[in-house]
Amino acid sequence: MPIYSFQKGVGVESIPLQVHPYAKKMMTARKYVPLWYFLPDAVTKAKDRSKDSLVGSHTVRASPNAIPDSRLSWPQVMRAKSAFLNTLRLGAWPDDHISMFAAFYINMDMHSELQEQDGDQVMAHYHAEMRLAWYDAMERKEPFDLSVISNRVLAESRREIVKQRQEKTLKDIQAATALMEARVDAKLQKLSQITSTPPFPSPRQSSGKARQTPYPSTSPRKASRQPDNPNFQRSFRDLNQAPLTRCHRCLGRDRHDVRHCSRTSLWNRKRGVTCKWNKQGFLEITSGTNAGLELCADWQRRNGCTSKAHPEKHRCSGCTSSSHGASSCPEGE
Ligand SMILES: [Zn+2]
Ligand SMILES: [Zn+2]
Ligand SMILES: [Zn+2]
């Protein structure tokens, strides 16, 4: 690179501006352009894109990443304002207009509103409303002095920000409440598994229909993978330490496969069992007047069954009595 001489004492007035091509186009036409285009981010993005292709003209279109003024933060407004003010000269605005815009930013930045709670957000909102309003008024050929702070618009901006904040607080509270309820539900579900059900996972809800729940035939390992029962693995371990639940068929509490109990007599061998497993996985009475009757599985559990849809199925699978379920059968262990 050859050495060029410079004249001593003559500096550069400002670093030649890097402006987003779309902003350049709009500013030259004296049209409204979102302040986002004057943020360093927007300029960098436009430069990256024009490097990709030899023809940079496609960047003259509006950027899909552009953010409306109403969503800029106050620090972003302050960061973008200098580039905006410097670019005004592209539109060959008279000096009056350029100083009015400069005073617009200075007067906002000096305003006492910024010391208030959420003052930043209020001022960013005010900026967005006023700048757009000024360009609108200009198009209607009735411009006003933008540098004069409008207390009415400022008060409206404050009301809007307070409203947004209240809505957000309400949403946060609702989300926190929902989370808490979900946790309580999970705890209750775990508790009820430990205290009331036989040592297998709570049966899956059958889709929609209020059908009684069968005895699950899946192994515990497989059942633990069911997405609707993530706590099962843990509760199953807890249950192994708890007293064993009574078998609904032989009424015994000793360790055996209660889902497929194949004993022919009760746990104490006092008499034969009264039920067998049917193909649907339910216990079914094998003899007497109710032979062939499939029994309600929930009815046998400690919590019982609240359904009124099948009163005939509410009989003990240990002794066929309709006064109780297997969990409270007097003949049980
Ligand atoms: Zn049994
Ligand atoms: Zn029932
Ligand atoms: Zn009974």
PDB file of C-alpha atoms in Angstrom, residues 47-266:
ATOM      1  CA  LYS A  47     -23.368  -7.015   5.585  1.00  0.00           C
ATOM      2  CA  ASP A  48     -23.137 -10.789   6.112  1.00  0.00           C
ATOM      3  CA  ARG A  49     -25.879 -11.353   3.578  1.00  0.00           C
ATOM      4  CA  SER A  50     -24.419  -9.107   0.908  1.00  0.00           C
ATOM      5  CA  LYS A  51     -21.095 -10.934   1.270  1.00  0.00           C
ATOM      6  CA  ASP A  52     -22.856 -14.194   0.337  1.00  0.00           C
ATOM      7  CA  SER A  53     -23.880 -13.010  -3.087  1.00  0.00           C
ATOM      8  CA  LEU A  54     -22.122 -10.793  -5.557  1.00  0.00           C
ATOM      9  CA  VAL A  55     -25.304  -8.877  -6.175  1.00  0.00           C
ATOM     10  CA  GLY A  56     -26.234  -7.233  -2.901  1.00  0.00           C
ATOM     11  CA  SER A  57     -29.416  -5.714  -4.220  1.00  0.00           C
ATOM     12  CA  HIS A  58     -31.729  -8.281  -2.597  1.00  0.00           C
ATOM     13  CA  THR A  59     -30.976  -6.704   0.790  1.00  0.00           C
ATOM     14  CA  VAL A  60     -32.855  -3.603  -0.329  1.00  0.00           C
ATOM     15  CA  ARG A  61     -36.004  -5.452   0.656  1.00  0.00           C
ATOM     16  CA  ALA A  62     -37.319  -5.134   4.211  1.00  0.00           C
ATOM     17  CA  SER A  63     -35.610  -7.519   6.601  1.00  0.00           C
ATOM     18  CA  PRO A  64     -37.694 -10.448   7.898  1.00  0.00           C
ATOM     19  CA  ASN A  65     -35.897 -10.003  11.238  1.00  0.00           C
ATOM     20  CA  ALA A  66     -37.026  -6.418  11.717  1.00  0.00           C
ATOM     21  CA  ILE A  67     -38.662  -5.662  15.056  1.00  0.00           C
ATOM     22  CA  PRO A  68     -41.324  -2.936  15.303  1.00  0.00           C
ATOM     23  CA  ASP A  69     -40.455   0.075  17.463  1.00  0.00           C
ATOM     24  CA  SER A  70     -43.124  -0.988  19.960  1.00  0.00           C
ATOM     25  CA  ARG A  71     -41.034  -4.034  20.866  1.00  0.00           C
ATOM     26  CA  LEU A  72     -37.680  -2.294  21.236  1.00  0.00           C
ATOM     27  CA  SER A  73     -36.339  -1.738  24.741  1.00  0.00           C
ATOM     28  CA  TRP A  74     -35.321   1.757  25.813  1.00  0.00           C
ATOM     29  CA  PRO A  75     -31.572   0.908  25.700  1.00  0.00           C
ATOM     30  CA  GLN A  76     -32.082  -0.338  22.126  1.00  0.00           C
ATOM     31  CA  VAL A  77     -33.768   2.953  21.178  1.00  0.00           C
ATOM     32  CA  MET A  78     -30.832   4.849  22.653  1.00  0.00           C
ATOM     33  CA  ARG A  79     -28.310   2.662  20.846  1.00  0.00           C
ATOM     34  CA  ALA A  80     -30.015   3.104  17.454  1.00  0.00           C
ATOM     35  CA  LYS A  81     -30.837   6.813  17.650  1.00  0.00           C
ATOM     36  CA  SER A  82     -27.413   8.182  16.593  1.00  0.00           C
ATOM     37  CA  ALA A  83     -27.334   6.160  13.394  1.00  0.00           C
ATOM     38  CA  PHE A  84     -30.918   7.237  12.693  1.00  0.00           C
ATOM     39  CA  LEU A  85     -30.103  10.925  13.247  1.00  0.00           C
ATOM     40  CA  ASN A  86     -26.966  10.686  11.118  1.00  0.00           C
ATOM     41  CA  THR A  87     -28.901   9.041   8.299  1.00  0.00           C
ATOM     42  CA  LEU A  88     -31.507  11.806   8.190  1.00  0.00           C
ATOM     43  CA  ARG A  89     -29.230  13.794   5.908  1.00  0.00           C
ATOM     44  CA  LEU A  90     -29.832  11.155   3.169  1.00  0.00           C
ATOM     45  CA  GLY A  91     -33.369  12.531   2.955  1.00  0.00           C
ATOM     46  CA  ALA A  92     -32.062  16.094   2.630  1.00  0.00           C
ATOM     47  CA  TRP A  93     -34.278  17.265   5.473  1.00  0.00           C
ATOM     48  CA  PRO A  94     -34.063  20.965   6.378  1.00  0.00           C
ATOM     49  CA  ASP A  95     -31.962  21.731   9.479  1.00  0.00           C
ATOM     50  CA  ASP A  96     -35.124  22.495  11.504  1.00  0.00           C
ATOM     51  CA  HIS A  97     -36.370  18.965  11.025  1.00  0.00           C
ATOM     52  CA  ILE A  98     -33.023  17.406  11.834  1.00  0.00           C
ATOM     53  CA  SER A  99     -32.747  19.396  15.073  1.00  0.00           C
ATOM     54  CA  MET A 100     -36.345  18.531  15.935  1.00  0.00           C
ATOM     55  CA  PHE A 101     -35.546  14.803  15.709  1.00  0.00           C
ATOM     56  CA  ALA A 102     -32.384  15.291  17.774  1.00  0.00           C
ATOM     57  CA  ALA A 103     -34.357  17.208  20.422  1.00  0.00           C
ATOM     58  CA  PHE A 104     -37.024  14.469  20.385  1.00  0.00           C
ATOM     59  CA  TYR A 105     -34.423  11.951  21.613  1.00  0.00           C
ATOM     60  CA  ILE A 106     -32.721  14.369  24.020  1.00  0.00           C
ATOM     61  CA  ASN A 107     -36.005  15.415  25.658  1.00  0.00           C
ATOM     62  CA  MET A 108     -37.131  11.819  26.122  1.00  0.00           C
ATOM     63  CA  ASP A 109     -33.743  10.865  27.578  1.00  0.00           C
ATOM     64  CA  MET A 110     -33.928  13.774  30.071  1.00  0.00           C
ATOM     65  CA  HIS A 111     -37.542  13.171  31.077  1.00  0.00           C
ATOM     66  CA  SER A 112     -38.293  12.387  34.724  1.00  0.00           C
ATOM     67  CA  GLU A 113     -40.529   9.501  33.625  1.00  0.00           C
ATOM     68  CA  LEU A 114     -37.355   7.439  33.233  1.00  0.00           C
ATOM     69  CA  GLN A 115     -36.851   7.551  37.008  1.00  0.00           C
ATOM     70  CA  GLU A 116     -40.241   5.943  37.617  1.00  0.00           C
ATOM     71  CA  GLN A 117     -40.816   2.217  37.967  1.00  0.00           C
ATOM     72  CA  ASP A 118     -40.931   0.695  34.447  1.00  0.00           C
ATOM     73  CA  GLY A 119     -40.043   4.166  33.125  1.00  0.00           C
ATOM     74  CA  ASP A 120     -37.815   2.575  30.453  1.00  0.00           C
ATOM     75  CA  GLN A 121     -40.698   0.584  29.039  1.00  0.00           C
ATOM     76  CA  VAL A 122     -43.066   3.559  29.192  1.00  0.00           C
ATOM     77  CA  MET A 123     -40.593   5.739  27.301  1.00  0.00           C
ATOM     78  CA  ALA A 124     -39.897   3.045  24.674  1.00  0.00           C
ATOM     79  CA  HIS A 125     -43.674   2.779  24.137  1.00  0.00           C
ATOM     80  CA  TYR A 126     -44.007   6.573  23.903  1.00  0.00           C
ATOM     81  CA  HIS A 127     -41.160   6.723  21.368  1.00  0.00           C
ATOM     82  CA  ALA A 128     -42.815   4.113  19.139  1.00  0.00           C
ATOM     83  CA  GLU A 129     -46.209   5.860  19.197  1.00  0.00           C
ATOM     84  CA  MET A 130     -44.871   9.365  18.615  1.00  0.00           C
ATOM     85  CA  ARG A 131     -42.385   8.666  15.844  1.00  0.00           C
ATOM     86  CA  LEU A 132     -44.980   6.782  13.827  1.00  0.00           C
ATOM     87  CA  ALA A 133     -47.571   9.486  14.494  1.00  0.00           C
ATOM     88  CA  TRP A 134     -45.191  12.152  13.237  1.00  0.00           C
ATOM     89  CA  TYR A 135     -44.552  10.387   9.916  1.00  0.00           C
ATOM     90  CA  ASP A 136     -48.315   9.862   9.553  1.00  0.00           C
ATOM     91  CA  ALA A 137     -48.964  13.549  10.207  1.00  0.00           C
ATOM     92  CA  MET A 138     -46.249  14.467   7.698  1.00  0.00           C
ATOM     93  CA  GLU A 139     -47.982  12.399   5.033  1.00  0.00           C
ATOM     94  CA  ARG A 140     -51.219  14.217   5.815  1.00  0.00           C
ATOM     95  CA  LYS A 141     -49.233  17.440   5.381  1.00  0.00           C
ATOM     96  CA  GLU A 142     -49.880  18.463   9.013  1.00  0.00           C
ATOM     97  CA  PRO A 143     -46.564  17.876  10.795  1.00  0.00           C
ATOM     98  CA  PHE A 144     -46.105  18.920  14.418  1.00  0.00           C
ATOM     99  CA  ASP A 145     -43.082  19.574  16.622  1.00  0.00           C
ATOM    100  CA  LEU A 146     -42.032  16.083  17.685  1.00  0.00           C
ATOM    101  CA  SER A 147     -39.540  17.426  20.230  1.00  0.00           C
ATOM    102  CA  VAL A 148     -42.370  18.671  22.506  1.00  0.00           C
ATOM    103  CA  ILE A 149     -43.186  15.833  24.897  1.00  0.00           C
ATOM    104  CA  SER A 150     -46.919  15.060  24.885  1.00  0.00           C
ATOM    105  CA  ASN A 151     -47.983  14.409  28.468  1.00  0.00           C
ATOM    106  CA  ARG A 152     -51.256  12.929  27.287  1.00  0.00           C
ATOM    107  CA  VAL A 153     -49.541  10.311  25.086  1.00  0.00           C
ATOM    108  CA  LEU A 154     -47.001   9.654  27.840  1.00  0.00           C
ATOM    109  CA  ALA A 155     -49.828   8.970  30.327  1.00  0.00           C
ATOM    110  CA  GLU A 156     -51.461   6.597  27.816  1.00  0.00           C
ATOM    111  CA  SER A 157     -48.154   4.777  27.412  1.00  0.00           C
ATOM    112  CA  ARG A 158     -47.885   4.403  31.181  1.00  0.00           C
ATOM    113  CA  ARG A 159     -51.411   2.979  31.389  1.00  0.00           C
ATOM    114  CA  GLU A 160     -50.573   0.506  28.623  1.00  0.00           C
ATOM    115  CA  ILE A 161     -47.369  -0.695  30.328  1.00  0.00           C
ATOM    116  CA  VAL A 162     -49.124  -1.062  33.703  1.00  0.00           C
ATOM    117  CA  LYS A 163     -51.837  -3.116  31.987  1.00  0.00           C
ATOM    118  CA  GLN A 164     -49.237  -5.349  30.290  1.00  0.00           C
ATOM    119  CA  ARG A 165     -47.458  -5.846  33.601  1.00  0.00           C
ATOM    120  CA  GLN A 166     -50.659  -6.810  35.405  1.00  0.00           C
ATOM    121  CA  GLU A 167     -51.500  -9.306  32.655  1.00  0.00           C
ATOM    122  CA  LYS A 168     -48.047 -10.818  32.898  1.00  0.00           C
ATOM    123  CA  THR A 169     -48.246 -11.077  36.692  1.00  0.00           C
ATOM    124  CA  LEU A 170     -51.619 -12.789  36.399  1.00  0.00           C
ATOM    125  CA  LYS A 171     -50.209 -15.247  33.853  1.00  0.00           C
ATOM    126  CA  ASP A 172     -47.214 -15.987  36.099  1.00  0.00           C
ATOM    127  CA  ILE A 173     -49.507 -16.663  39.039  1.00  0.00           C
ATOM    128  CA  GLN A 174     -51.691 -18.957  36.951  1.00  0.00           C
ATOM    129  CA  ALA A 175     -48.649 -20.880  35.696  1.00  0.00           C
ATOM    130  CA  ALA A 176     -47.257 -21.247  39.228  1.00  0.00           C
ATOM    131  CA  THR A 177     -50.625 -22.441  40.537  1.00  0.00           C
ATOM    132  CA  ALA A 178     -50.946 -25.010  37.760  1.00  0.00           C
ATOM    133  CA  LEU A 179     -47.448 -26.303  38.507  1.00  0.00           C
ATOM    134  CA  MET A 180     -48.238 -26.594  42.202  1.00  0.00           C
ATOM    135  CA  GLU A 181     -51.469 -28.461  41.514  1.00  0.00           C
ATOM    136  CA  ALA A 182     -49.669 -30.869  39.215  1.00  0.00           C
ATOM    137  CA  ARG A 183     -47.109 -31.592  41.945  1.00  0.00           C
ATOM    138  CA  VAL A 184     -49.805 -32.188  44.556  1.00  0.00           C
ATOM    139  CA  ASP A 185     -51.635 -34.499  42.130  1.00  0.00           C
ATOM    140  CA  ALA A 186     -48.460 -36.491  41.529  1.00  0.00           C
ATOM    141  CA  LYS A 187     -47.856 -36.813  45.286  1.00  0.00           C
ATOM    142  CA  LEU A 188     -51.437 -37.912  45.934  1.00  0.00           C
ATOM    143  CA  GLN A 189     -51.260 -40.425  43.119  1.00  0.00           C
ATOM    144  CA  LYS A 190     -48.058 -41.879  44.519  1.00  0.00           C
ATOM    145  CA  LEU A 191     -49.550 -42.056  47.995  1.00  0.00           C
ATOM    146  CA  SER A 192     -52.648 -43.830  46.758  1.00  0.00           C
ATOM    147  CA  GLN A 193     -50.491 -46.333  44.891  1.00  0.00           C
ATOM    148  CA  ILE A 194     -48.578 -47.149  48.033  1.00  0.00           C
ATOM    149  CA  THR A 195     -51.557 -47.415  50.342  1.00  0.00           C
ATOM    150  CA  SER A 196     -54.378 -48.900  48.319  1.00  0.00           C
ATOM    151  CA  THR A 197     -53.419 -50.875  45.280  1.00  0.00           C
ATOM    152  CA  PRO A 198     -52.005 -54.372  44.841  1.00  0.00           C
ATOM    153  CA  PRO A 199     -48.328 -54.500  43.844  1.00  0.00           C
ATOM    154  CA  PHE A 200     -48.818 -53.687  40.225  1.00  0.00           C
ATOM    155  CA  PRO A 201     -49.142 -50.365  38.474  1.00  0.00           C
ATOM    156  CA  SER A 202     -52.402 -48.481  38.523  1.00  0.00           C
ATOM    157  CA  PRO A 203     -54.274 -49.627  35.436  1.00  0.00           C
ATOM    158  CA  ARG A 204     -54.249 -47.430  32.419  1.00  0.00           C
ATOM    159  CA  GLN A 205     -57.332 -45.329  31.807  1.00  0.00           C
ATOM    160  CA  SER A 206     -59.232 -46.924  28.956  1.00  0.00           C
ATOM    161  CA  SER A 207     -59.787 -44.337  26.261  1.00  0.00           C
ATOM    162  CA  GLY A 208     -62.879 -42.317  27.035  1.00  0.00           C
ATOM    163  CA  LYS A 209     -65.384 -45.020  27.924  1.00  0.00           C
ATOM    164  CA  ALA A 210     -66.146 -45.604  31.568  1.00  0.00           C
ATOM    165  CA  ARG A 211     -65.234 -49.245  31.397  1.00  0.00           C
ATOM    166  CA  GLN A 212     -64.053 -50.953  34.569  1.00  0.00           C
ATOM    167  CA  THR A 213     -60.315 -51.398  34.781  1.00  0.00           C
ATOM    168  CA  PRO A 214     -58.976 -54.898  34.263  1.00  0.00           C
ATOM    169  CA  TYR A 215     -56.043 -56.475  36.034  1.00  0.00           C
ATOM    170  CA  PRO A 216     -52.996 -55.460  34.036  1.00  0.00           C
ATOM    171  CA  SER A 217     -51.253 -58.434  32.537  1.00  0.00           C
ATOM    172  CA  THR A 218     -48.035 -56.599  31.796  1.00  0.00           C
ATOM    173  CA  SER A 219     -44.904 -57.199  33.814  1.00  0.00           C
ATOM    174  CA  PRO A 220     -43.902 -54.379  36.194  1.00  0.00           C
ATOM    175  CA  ARG A 221     -40.804 -53.634  34.113  1.00  0.00           C
ATOM    176  CA  LYS A 222     -42.889 -53.132  31.003  1.00  0.00           C
ATOM    177  CA  ALA A 223     -45.520 -51.178  32.893  1.00  0.00           C
ATOM    178  CA  SER A 224     -42.955 -48.730  34.206  1.00  0.00           C
ATOM    179  CA  ARG A 225     -42.337 -47.617  30.663  1.00  0.00           C
ATOM    180  CA  GLN A 226     -45.918 -46.462  30.301  1.00  0.00           C
ATOM    181  CA  PRO A 227     -45.665 -42.709  29.771  1.00  0.00           C
ATOM    182  CA  ASP A 228     -48.691 -41.989  31.951  1.00  0.00           C
ATOM    183  CA  ASN A 229     -47.120 -43.616  34.964  1.00  0.00           C
ATOM    184  CA  PRO A 230     -43.612 -42.191  35.340  1.00  0.00           C
ATOM    185  CA  ASN A 231     -43.555 -42.678  39.104  1.00  0.00           C
ATOM    186  CA  PHE A 232     -44.223 -46.359  38.946  1.00  0.00           C
ATOM    187  CA  GLN A 233     -40.640 -47.575  39.183  1.00  0.00           C
ATOM    188  CA  ARG A 234     -40.197 -45.834  42.521  1.00  0.00           C
ATOM    189  CA  SER A 235     -43.563 -46.719  43.998  1.00  0.00           C
ATOM    190  CA  PHE A 236     -43.030 -50.349  43.041  1.00  0.00           C
ATOM    191  CA  ARG A 237     -39.820 -50.394  45.070  1.00  0.00           C
ATOM    192  CA  ASP A 238     -41.618 -48.801  47.997  1.00  0.00           C
ATOM    193  CA  LEU A 239     -44.326 -51.404  47.775  1.00  0.00           C
ATOM    194  CA  ASN A 240     -41.812 -54.240  48.029  1.00  0.00           C
ATOM    195  CA  GLN A 241     -40.975 -52.956  51.477  1.00  0.00           C
ATOM    196  CA  ALA A 242     -44.605 -52.439  52.453  1.00  0.00           C
ATOM    197  CA  PRO A 243     -46.751 -55.353  53.678  1.00  0.00           C
ATOM    198  CA  LEU A 244     -47.895 -57.364  50.686  1.00  0.00           C
ATOM    199  CA  THR A 245     -51.394 -56.708  49.434  1.00  0.00           C
ATOM    200  CA  ARG A 246     -53.941 -59.452  49.587  1.00  0.00           C
ATOM    201  CA  CYS A 247     -54.519 -61.631  46.513  1.00  0.00           C
ATOM    202  CA  HIS A 248     -58.003 -61.052  45.146  1.00  0.00           C
ATOM    203  CA  ARG A 249     -58.373 -64.741  44.304  1.00  0.00           C
ATOM    204  CA  CYS A 250     -56.952 -66.840  47.158  1.00  0.00           C
ATOM    205  CA  LEU A 251     -57.055 -63.915  49.615  1.00  0.00           C
ATOM    206  CA  GLY A 252     -53.467 -64.708  50.745  1.00  0.00           C
ATOM    207  CA  ARG A 253     -50.829 -62.101  51.521  1.00  0.00           C
ATOM    208  CA  ASP A 254     -47.811 -64.313  50.894  1.00  0.00           C
ATOM    209  CA  ARG A 255     -45.548 -63.487  47.981  1.00  0.00           C
ATOM    210  CA  HIS A 256     -46.943 -65.011  44.783  1.00  0.00           C
ATOM    211  CA  ASP A 257     -48.011 -63.826  41.342  1.00  0.00           C
ATOM    212  CA  VAL A 258     -51.296 -62.201  42.313  1.00  0.00           C
ATOM    213  CA  ARG A 259     -52.091 -61.266  38.743  1.00  0.00           C
ATOM    214  CA  HIS A 260     -52.130 -64.867  37.643  1.00  0.00           C
ATOM    215  CA  CYS A 261     -52.858 -66.647  40.943  1.00  0.00           C
ATOM    216  CA  SER A 262     -53.402 -70.283  40.013  1.00  0.00           C
ATOM    217  CA  ARG A 263     -54.146 -71.773  43.427  1.00  0.00           C
ATOM    218  CA  THR A 264     -57.119 -74.077  43.657  1.00  0.00           C
ATOM    219  CA  SER A 265     -57.887 -73.334  47.307  1.00  0.00           C
ATOM    220  CA  LEU A 266     -57.855 -70.303  49.577  1.00  0.00           C
TER     221      LEU A 266
END
